């Protein structure tokens, strides 16, 4: 059989060799025909082409042209970061990593190719109608040879007939239908990918420590015995009666000691304060917006009158039954102010408190100090805003340092150091002495005006002047005049003349005094018929001062004239009066009927521009008032321990007209 197959193939091969010879002959004839048709322009195409060089091209020699330059391509990614740091749990520190991922993917596309022997490929061929090819192991070698011979014979026969290879392929295989009947072409392009940047952060893990201990039966027994003893002591304390004063005075220090002993609370103290302030700012956002931006448009239609807009109300649960006896703004931090709590009812004297509030957190005080005696007055140092001078009902004066962690006063007076025998009604910081020692003054009902100097953490006192009250003849033995001590209630120092100061008394008189003369007064004003509650120099005019009294009047004086320039009757006892820091003609006063009166002498010399009640209950009495040195707000305190912050309308804070001949004072740029 194999010999017969070879013989049958031989004539077919001969025919195959004769076919290309015929095709070569026909191609030569076609070339000759084409050459005859070229015509005259054939010489132009046969000429050699000359290369045109640009003028700036370098002329290199043969050696330079043959010189080789080697360039090494590395697989390193130039954009890969080289400074990656990760936390090493083994060494417990951050360590740099040497292994850097150098792979940069420029283009990726998910393919849809399937293996032809897979089940999915067979199902697709069955759907499209393509006949599966026979597996290589199904037929024998002889079958393969026969199919090859049959294919070759079919191809040679088709060539003899002059058909193309495409037609032969179309006959042998079934044509495949196109799913897309439109002229579809697929094109792809590659763009430059920006280098990727990764950012990651790791937090330092919390500190860990291994602890191990062994406990015996005796250790467990001792621990149970200690716990039983503690429980018995607590039961005994609960059974024993405790007075209210002991609870108030001794409960607070124990809490403070426990707070300082716990490290966890001290660590989160500052963070919790910041979070609390943020929550309060969100809670009181509408009030904060009014404080910053609200302006009462109705002032344009009120002619000259104005209003007070209530903003915040500061109150503390532990100071509910205590009256506001002092108010003072911090000279450095304009949103911080101090409040002194005590009692003006001398039959109900108990403890006192000093609180520091800020406008940023109206719900809770920033600092709080408990005192055994009620606070009557306080003042903050201008150059050292963390030092606060305080006067008490028992006659003591003290200095608190806000920087120290202790809630006890830094320095306090005593009977040995010359403390007052009656309540201290006012304290004022003064300039340091020649030795740069801190110095402040105090006035009391015992008739003494005392200068206190801090020397080596001790208070040294000097009596500046003793107030005396007039007595009629015949009161003493053989009709002699008796000198009785006067009772000082308020005082104020001149802002330009250091030695000059005013003192108000319970008898209703105002004494003009000097630090240089301790035996006599420079002048005396018969100011009021009842006690002088407050006296203050004008911050702009050096000759003018104001006073208020429980006789319902507010009077404005010139210190060289015995009679008042202005007298205002407010129909109720006046608790306090204050000059505005932005105008020499604006002042405000508070009365015991719960009203605030604001005057502007440049607008109206007879009536108040604003007369507004700010308390809900009629029995509530207003005690003190203070203008903020920068913001257009005032603070008002009452006898229930509340402090109300009010915003002045535009009519109440008009800047005065500057006279061209008068110099401009520095404070006039405020507000």
XYZ file of C-alpha atoms in Angstrom:
671
model
C 0.000 0.000 0.000
C 2.614 2.685 0.753
C 4.266 2.164 -2.688
C 1.024 2.773 -4.466
C 0.419 6.001 -2.593
C 3.840 7.352 -3.634
C 3.228 6.564 -7.287
C -0.127 8.364 -7.275
C 1.375 11.452 -5.765
C 4.157 11.815 -8.344
C 2.087 13.137 -11.288
C 0.343 15.597 -8.953
C 3.696 17.064 -7.912
C 4.699 17.438 -11.526
C 1.621 19.386 -12.207
C 2.355 21.543 -9.160
C 5.841 22.358 -10.458
C 4.535 23.389 -13.878
C 2.072 25.889 -12.402
C 4.590 28.393 -11.073
C 6.548 28.347 -14.362
C 3.454 29.501 -16.223
C 2.751 32.224 -13.713
C 6.376 33.535 -14.020
C 6.046 33.759 -17.813
C 2.820 35.682 -17.641
C 4.287 38.158 -15.115
C 7.280 38.863 -17.431
C 4.958 39.689 -20.307
C 3.006 42.114 -18.160
C 6.223 43.927 -17.083
C 7.316 44.312 -20.695
C 3.936 45.787 -21.584
C 4.137 48.244 -18.749
C 7.657 49.360 -19.693
C 6.592 50.284 -23.164
C 3.864 52.620 -21.876
C 6.110 54.826 -19.622
C 6.885 57.518 -22.178
C 9.387 60.401 -21.866
C 9.375 60.838 -18.046
C 11.145 57.566 -17.390
C 14.594 59.202 -17.119
C 13.558 61.312 -14.139
C 12.601 58.240 -12.099
C 15.774 56.381 -13.000
C 18.053 59.184 -11.627
C 19.692 58.668 -8.195
C 18.124 60.542 -5.247
C 20.252 63.113 -3.368
C 19.874 63.506 0.429
C 19.180 67.027 1.712
C 20.827 67.799 5.105
C 19.595 70.542 7.442
C 22.102 73.364 8.027
C 22.415 72.756 11.797
C 23.156 69.027 11.512
C 26.422 67.894 13.077
C 29.056 66.544 10.707
C 30.501 63.400 12.244
C 33.365 61.279 11.045
C 33.158 57.588 10.289
C 34.742 56.740 13.629
C 32.262 58.904 15.524
C 29.363 57.391 13.658
C 30.539 53.862 14.483
C 31.080 54.703 18.162
C 28.680 52.853 20.432
C 26.940 54.311 23.483
C 25.605 51.879 26.009
C 22.537 52.667 28.069
C 21.439 50.453 30.893
C 17.729 50.184 31.538
C 16.783 49.273 35.086
C 13.462 48.082 36.452
C 13.418 50.683 39.251
C 10.439 52.990 39.446
C 11.703 56.620 39.728
C 8.408 57.720 41.309
C 8.426 55.078 44.044
C 8.774 56.606 47.562
C 12.050 55.927 49.336
C 11.135 57.130 52.859
C 8.336 54.829 54.000
C 8.312 54.400 57.786
C 6.327 51.781 59.660
C 6.003 50.876 63.303
C 8.059 47.910 64.446
C 6.318 46.026 67.232
C 9.509 44.121 67.923
C 11.666 47.169 68.624
C 8.694 49.388 69.650
C 9.774 52.259 67.429
C 9.235 53.599 63.910
C 11.707 52.109 61.394
C 12.295 52.901 57.682
C 11.508 50.122 55.161
C 14.150 49.121 52.563
C 11.812 47.043 50.381
C 9.999 49.310 47.914
C 7.469 48.109 45.331
C 8.992 48.974 41.909
C 6.056 47.751 39.805
C 4.343 50.455 37.717
C 1.307 49.396 35.704
C 0.862 51.471 32.508
C -2.023 49.604 30.936
C -4.228 46.725 31.946
C -7.266 45.229 30.249
C -9.324 42.238 31.210
C -9.355 39.717 28.343
C -12.167 37.416 27.232
C -10.150 34.519 25.818
C -11.173 30.975 26.664
C -9.308 27.712 26.337
C -10.636 25.862 23.330
C -10.986 22.593 25.233
C -13.043 24.165 28.037
C -16.782 23.592 28.392
C -17.613 27.274 27.780
C -15.660 27.240 24.478
C -17.513 24.146 23.284
C -20.868 25.686 24.116
C -19.956 28.839 22.156
C -18.876 26.795 19.121
C -22.106 24.853 19.289
C -24.142 28.079 19.328
C -22.269 29.597 16.367
C -22.458 26.367 14.326
C -18.704 25.659 13.982
C -17.904 21.933 13.639
C -15.657 20.685 16.417
C -12.274 19.451 15.343
C -11.409 15.900 16.077
C -9.324 15.209 19.083
C -5.734 14.218 18.394
C -6.053 10.896 20.206
C -9.233 9.718 18.517
C -7.793 8.810 15.023
C -4.774 6.799 14.007
C -1.732 8.023 12.168
C -3.012 6.503 8.948
C -6.236 8.428 9.203
C -4.272 11.665 9.612
C -2.186 10.948 6.540
C -5.228 10.186 4.459
C -6.939 13.436 5.475
C -3.738 15.384 4.662
C -3.515 13.787 1.235
C -7.147 14.478 0.520
C -6.707 18.128 1.531
C -3.650 18.544 -0.700
C -5.401 16.999 -3.678
C -8.386 19.309 -3.215
C -6.052 22.337 -3.026
C -4.133 21.382 -6.200
C -7.350 20.800 -8.054
C -8.644 24.171 -7.046
C -5.414 25.873 -8.178
C -5.667 24.234 -11.584
C -9.165 25.553 -11.930
C -7.818 29.098 -11.192
C -9.629 29.652 -7.900
C -8.248 31.651 -4.950
C -7.273 30.329 -1.528
C -10.085 32.306 0.128
C -12.679 30.528 -1.995
C -11.172 27.184 -1.096
C -11.351 28.037 2.608
C -14.943 29.168 2.254
C -15.890 25.887 0.634
C -14.097 23.764 3.218
C -15.573 25.508 6.229
C -18.971 26.880 6.920
C -19.153 30.640 6.856
C -19.512 32.295 10.327
C -22.193 34.916 10.716
C -21.161 38.296 12.135
C -23.108 39.348 15.231
C -22.532 43.036 14.432
C -23.957 43.896 11.016
C -22.362 47.388 10.940
C -18.893 48.380 9.865
C -17.232 48.218 13.310
C -13.589 48.995 13.996
C -11.882 48.879 17.412
C -9.116 51.310 18.222
C -7.103 51.733 21.393
C -4.656 54.325 22.643
C -2.300 54.526 25.588
C -1.992 57.695 27.643
C 0.540 58.721 30.246
C -0.537 57.650 33.709
C 0.245 60.002 36.558
C 2.402 58.495 39.290
C 0.360 57.178 42.187
C 0.979 58.554 45.653
C -0.041 56.734 48.742
C -0.381 58.304 52.155
C -0.734 56.300 55.302
C -0.413 57.001 58.988
C -0.008 54.820 61.995
C -0.713 55.707 65.600
C 1.571 54.803 68.404
C 0.127 51.806 70.230
C -0.921 52.274 73.846
C 1.714 51.448 76.447
C 1.685 47.870 77.609
C 3.121 46.287 80.683
C 3.118 42.741 81.949
C 2.129 42.340 85.561
C 2.225 39.204 87.580
C 1.914 38.482 91.263
C 1.242 35.611 93.554
C -1.321 35.784 96.327
C -1.447 33.456 99.255
C -4.377 32.740 101.540
C -3.047 35.227 104.097
C -2.959 38.050 101.527
C -6.561 37.371 100.555
C -7.590 37.243 104.214
C -5.892 40.588 104.965
C -7.568 42.239 101.977
C -11.012 41.136 103.153
C -10.307 42.382 106.684
C -9.275 45.860 105.373
C -12.431 46.118 103.270
C -14.616 45.194 106.260
C -12.908 47.840 108.408
C -13.539 50.514 105.759
C -17.207 49.615 105.538
C -17.563 49.819 109.337
C -15.949 53.291 109.380
C -18.320 54.517 106.669
C -21.316 53.277 108.634
C -20.083 55.099 111.752
C -19.654 58.361 109.794
C -23.147 58.113 108.364
C -24.648 57.579 111.821
C -22.785 60.548 113.391
C -24.655 63.934 112.988
C -22.804 66.540 110.896
C -23.624 70.262 110.892
C -24.306 72.140 107.671
C -21.281 74.404 108.044
C -18.942 71.441 108.462
C -20.393 69.860 105.336
C -19.933 73.050 103.302
C -16.402 73.831 104.489
C -14.919 70.314 104.603
C -16.555 68.595 101.652
C -14.902 70.743 98.983
C -11.237 70.257 100.041
C -11.704 66.483 100.102
C -13.010 66.546 96.556
C -10.081 68.651 95.452
C -7.556 66.273 97.021
C -9.169 63.290 95.329
C -9.158 65.117 92.002
C -5.453 65.914 92.172
C -4.588 62.375 93.212
C -6.242 60.871 90.143
C -3.926 61.083 87.171
C -6.602 60.105 84.652
C -8.712 63.199 85.284
C -5.746 65.566 85.065
C -4.714 64.114 81.704
C -8.052 64.721 80.036
C -8.844 67.960 81.861
C -7.705 70.358 79.130
C -9.197 68.219 76.346
C -12.552 67.997 78.104
C -12.595 71.768 78.616
C -12.012 72.354 74.903
C -14.750 69.881 73.939
C -17.130 71.466 76.445
C -16.441 74.911 74.995
C -17.071 73.642 71.452
C -20.384 72.057 72.485
C -21.467 75.264 74.211
C -20.586 77.356 71.169
C -22.807 75.121 69.054
C -25.584 75.239 71.657
C -25.504 79.027 72.029
C -24.737 79.706 68.374
C -27.713 82.043 67.894
C -26.671 84.129 70.921
C -23.084 84.267 69.684
C -24.291 85.504 66.293
C -26.332 88.228 68.024
C -23.307 89.202 70.100
C -21.151 89.612 66.989
C -23.472 90.922 64.309
C -26.892 91.967 65.621
C -27.674 95.685 65.434
C -31.097 96.947 66.467
C -32.474 98.572 63.292
C -35.360 100.057 65.279
C -32.967 102.641 66.767
C -33.381 104.693 63.598
C -37.069 105.217 64.451
C -36.641 105.807 68.203
C -35.092 109.271 67.822
C -32.422 109.029 70.533
C -33.507 106.183 72.803
C -31.908 102.730 72.820
C -32.402 99.217 74.154
C -30.446 96.450 75.846
C -30.387 92.995 74.239
C -30.030 90.132 76.784
C -27.365 87.669 75.671
C -26.129 85.175 78.270
C -27.053 84.491 81.867
C -24.221 83.162 84.036
C -25.200 81.124 87.073
C -23.648 78.413 89.229
C -25.616 75.915 91.304
C -23.328 76.221 94.326
C -23.679 80.025 94.368
C -27.487 80.262 94.135
C -28.089 81.657 97.626
C -25.194 84.116 97.446
C -25.469 87.661 96.090
C -23.132 89.147 93.496
C -20.946 91.498 95.553
C -18.206 92.271 92.994
C -17.622 92.323 89.217
C -14.351 92.894 87.375
C -13.230 92.297 83.765
C -9.791 90.849 83.099
C -7.559 93.567 81.553
C -5.706 91.123 79.259
C -8.327 88.513 78.291
C -11.314 90.657 77.308
C -13.832 87.788 77.435
C -12.898 86.716 80.988
C -14.390 88.305 84.089
C -14.424 87.628 87.823
C -17.498 87.466 90.067
C -17.416 87.745 93.851
C -20.213 86.115 95.856
C -21.200 86.968 99.401
C -24.150 88.438 101.266
C -25.256 91.996 102.076
C -27.629 90.672 104.764
C -25.434 90.925 107.833
C -27.649 88.571 109.848
C -27.189 85.753 107.306
C -23.465 85.650 106.767
C -22.005 82.325 105.645
C -19.461 81.217 103.082
C -18.319 82.986 99.911
C -17.197 82.105 96.393
C -15.038 83.627 93.665
C -15.883 82.515 90.115
C -14.274 83.267 86.762
C -16.488 83.086 83.669
C -15.723 83.496 79.987
C -18.076 84.545 77.205
C -16.991 81.443 75.282
C -18.405 79.053 77.908
C -21.433 80.527 79.696
C -22.604 77.251 81.229
C -19.798 76.618 83.721
C -17.078 78.779 85.362
C -13.470 78.423 84.298
C -12.160 78.762 87.866
C -13.941 78.503 91.212
C -12.657 79.249 94.709
C -14.506 78.628 97.985
C -13.929 80.951 100.936
C -14.934 80.663 104.571
C -16.104 84.270 104.693
C -18.217 86.172 102.179
C -16.390 88.153 99.461
C -17.226 91.862 99.422
C -14.900 93.139 96.660
C -12.125 92.095 94.278
C -9.748 93.611 91.725
C -7.487 92.114 89.008
C -3.961 93.434 88.478
C -3.440 95.201 85.128
C 0.141 94.042 84.524
C -0.273 90.600 86.134
C -3.777 89.452 85.134
C -3.413 86.211 87.107
C -3.228 88.055 90.477
C -6.542 88.900 92.164
C -6.903 90.997 95.326
C -9.950 90.083 97.429
C -11.614 91.733 100.417
C -13.743 89.678 102.847
C -16.612 90.368 105.212
C -14.488 89.401 108.252
C -11.984 92.192 107.514
C -9.264 90.109 105.864
C -7.662 90.808 102.498
C -6.029 88.126 100.364
C -4.308 87.610 97.017
C -5.116 84.635 94.783
C -2.822 83.333 92.044
C -4.716 81.744 89.152
C -1.574 80.007 87.885
C -1.121 77.904 91.013
C -2.962 74.612 91.404
C -3.837 75.410 94.997
C -7.301 76.781 95.738
C -6.022 78.576 98.802
C -4.925 82.250 98.704
C -1.268 82.953 98.043
C -1.132 85.620 100.764
C -3.751 86.499 103.383
C -3.822 89.052 106.175
C -4.219 88.255 109.854
C -4.705 90.019 113.165
C -0.933 90.320 113.537
C -0.502 91.917 110.124
C -3.145 94.582 110.852
C -6.329 93.275 109.221
C -9.520 95.345 109.252
C -12.013 94.871 112.044
C -15.043 95.458 109.811
C -16.020 94.353 106.289
C -13.701 95.418 103.465
C -15.852 97.264 100.925
C -13.346 97.888 98.130
C -9.789 97.014 97.060
C -7.727 98.615 94.284
C -4.347 97.716 92.807
C -1.840 100.565 92.574
C 1.590 101.023 91.021
C 4.457 99.065 92.536
C 6.577 100.823 95.120
C 10.199 101.878 94.582
C 11.440 98.364 95.375
C 9.117 96.842 92.734
C 6.891 95.242 95.366
C 3.211 94.694 94.582
C 0.926 97.218 96.249
C -2.856 97.594 96.691
C -5.248 99.652 98.824
C -8.376 98.747 100.794
C -11.168 100.635 102.550
C -13.352 99.308 105.359
C -16.174 100.253 107.717
C -13.623 100.621 110.527
C -12.625 103.975 108.999
C -9.158 102.953 107.765
C -7.729 103.276 104.259
C -4.816 100.847 104.267
C -1.957 100.311 101.826
C -0.844 96.667 101.575
C 2.588 95.689 100.228
C 3.715 92.128 99.458
C 7.244 91.585 100.825
C 8.619 88.023 100.849
C 5.176 86.424 100.603
C 3.880 88.472 103.516
C 1.488 91.410 103.702
C 2.828 94.585 105.277
C 0.200 97.239 106.002
C 0.424 101.024 106.249
C -2.519 103.195 107.315
C -2.883 105.926 104.700
C -5.722 107.814 106.420
C -8.314 107.349 109.169
C -11.816 108.580 108.514
C -13.513 110.538 111.298
C -17.168 111.372 111.786
C -18.406 114.680 113.228
C -19.851 114.604 116.796
C -21.870 117.294 118.509
C -20.710 118.962 121.714
C -22.044 117.692 124.973
C -21.791 114.057 124.018
C -18.626 113.575 126.025
C -17.541 114.423 129.536
C -17.719 118.198 130.308
C -19.038 118.939 126.823
C -15.876 117.891 124.944
C -15.920 116.936 121.279
C -15.662 113.196 120.736
C -13.958 111.886 117.630
C -15.628 108.800 116.226
C -14.338 106.756 113.346
C -16.062 107.157 110.015
C -17.154 104.192 107.914
C -15.705 104.001 104.438
C -17.812 102.280 101.780
C -16.038 103.030 98.483
C -13.033 104.815 97.029
C -11.353 105.497 93.686
C -7.911 106.738 92.621
C -7.256 109.450 90.050
C -5.924 108.118 86.735
C -3.440 110.946 86.156
C -2.616 112.274 89.640
C -1.277 109.302 91.583
C -1.617 110.700 95.078
C -5.231 111.930 94.704
C -8.174 109.704 95.646
C -11.812 109.927 96.768
C -13.468 108.091 99.673
C -17.225 107.634 100.158
C -18.655 107.053 103.638
C -21.776 105.624 105.247
C -22.717 109.132 106.393
C -23.148 110.198 102.752
C -19.997 112.323 102.524
C -17.194 112.136 99.975
C -13.660 113.025 101.117
C -10.965 114.102 98.689
C -7.713 112.773 100.135
C -4.034 112.550 99.363
C -1.565 109.752 100.008
C 0.888 112.312 101.418
C -1.457 113.644 104.142
C -2.751 111.099 106.621
C -4.164 113.509 109.204
C -6.596 115.650 107.212
C -8.710 115.730 104.075
C -8.088 117.969 101.088
C -11.810 118.593 100.764
C -15.198 117.188 101.859
C -18.428 117.029 99.843
C -21.849 116.737 101.482
C -22.915 114.429 98.701
C -25.813 112.247 99.830
C -28.201 111.725 102.702
C -27.460 107.992 102.905
C -24.442 105.757 102.366
C -22.349 106.313 99.237
C -22.412 102.987 97.368
C -19.926 103.912 94.634
C -17.689 106.800 93.564
C -15.680 106.830 90.315
C -13.472 109.270 88.426
C -14.273 109.968 84.785
C -11.759 108.077 82.567
C -11.520 111.012 80.113
C -12.124 114.226 82.070
C -9.612 114.649 84.921
C -11.828 116.928 87.045
C -15.142 115.060 86.950
C -16.329 112.171 89.115
C -19.665 110.445 89.711
C -21.309 109.045 92.842
C -24.415 107.037 93.682
C -26.233 106.316 96.914
C -29.124 104.475 98.500
C -30.997 107.820 98.603
C -32.118 107.110 94.977
C -29.780 109.667 93.398
C -26.804 109.729 91.045
C -24.693 112.897 91.091
C -21.908 114.196 88.850
C -19.301 116.490 90.433
C -16.313 118.616 89.584
C -13.776 118.161 92.350
C -13.132 121.921 92.677
C -16.834 122.773 93.199
C -18.813 121.786 96.304
C -22.187 121.546 94.537
C -23.018 118.820 91.990
C -23.247 119.630 88.286
C -25.964 117.011 87.585
C -28.430 115.239 89.877
C -30.532 112.286 88.633
C -33.336 110.743 90.704
C -33.881 107.068 89.753
C -36.881 106.380 92.068
C -35.101 103.518 93.813
C -31.921 102.804 95.754
C -28.914 102.834 93.406
C -26.593 99.886 93.850
C -23.737 100.809 91.492
C -22.738 103.247 88.737
C -20.070 102.992 86.018
C -18.604 105.219 83.291
C -18.465 103.917 79.715
C -14.941 103.292 78.376
C -15.743 104.767 74.935
C -17.317 108.139 75.799
C -16.894 110.707 78.570
C -20.628 111.467 78.639
C -22.099 107.947 78.869
C -22.692 106.175 82.196
C -24.988 103.430 83.485
C -26.512 102.676 86.883
C -28.463 99.785 88.447
C -31.231 100.038 91.021
C -32.828 97.706 93.538
C -36.071 97.537 91.526
C -34.283 95.473 88.840
C -33.731 98.217 86.229
C -30.701 99.400 84.272
C -30.463 103.119 83.440
C -28.158 104.320 80.648
C -27.495 108.062 80.199
C -25.665 110.078 77.547
C -25.175 113.703 78.592
C -24.231 114.784 75.081
C -27.685 113.672 73.842
C -30.017 114.255 76.801
C -29.007 115.870 80.107
C -32.300 115.206 81.909
C -33.597 111.757 81.047
C -32.121 108.330 80.486
C -31.806 107.028 76.929
C -32.627 103.545 78.183
C -34.516 102.422 81.284
C -35.039 98.675 81.112
C -35.939 95.967 83.633
C -33.809 92.855 83.130
C -34.975 90.555 85.950
C -38.074 88.371 85.920
C -38.935 88.585 89.613
C -39.789 91.927 91.192
C -38.008 91.133 94.453
C -34.665 90.638 92.707
C -32.265 93.520 93.352
C -29.437 94.565 91.058
C -26.153 95.080 92.874
C -23.300 95.774 90.402
C -22.621 96.810 86.796
C -19.467 96.802 84.650
C -18.746 97.870 81.042
C -16.558 95.615 78.916
C -13.426 97.555 77.851
C -13.609 96.353 74.207
C -16.957 94.763 73.325
C -20.292 96.685 73.375
C -21.675 94.678 76.305
C -22.274 95.231 80.021
C -22.454 92.761 82.887
C -25.081 93.172 85.599
C -25.164 91.192 88.868
C -28.093 90.648 91.234
C -28.662 89.426 94.793
C -29.602 85.900 93.624
C -26.119 85.094 92.300
C -26.904 85.610 88.604
C -24.855 87.682 86.143
C -26.618 88.886 82.980
C -24.709 89.990 79.874
C -26.474 92.696 77.811
C -25.593 94.242 74.447
C -25.969 97.979 73.921
C -27.946 99.147 70.902
C -26.280 101.611 68.466
C -27.964 104.675 70.057
C -26.360 103.857 73.418
C -22.801 103.662 72.138
C -22.430 106.663 69.904
C -18.940 108.105 69.749
C -18.718 111.724 70.944
C -17.878 114.477 68.502
C -14.205 115.410 68.623
C -13.561 119.107 69.126
C -10.843 120.357 66.745
C -9.047 122.343 69.461
C -9.028 119.551 72.076
C -6.535 116.668 71.965
C -7.826 113.177 71.267
C -7.568 110.847 74.255
C -6.135 107.379 73.689
C -9.154 105.477 75.045
C -11.510 106.990 72.475
C -10.494 104.458 69.786
C -12.168 101.609 71.626
C -15.445 100.102 70.400
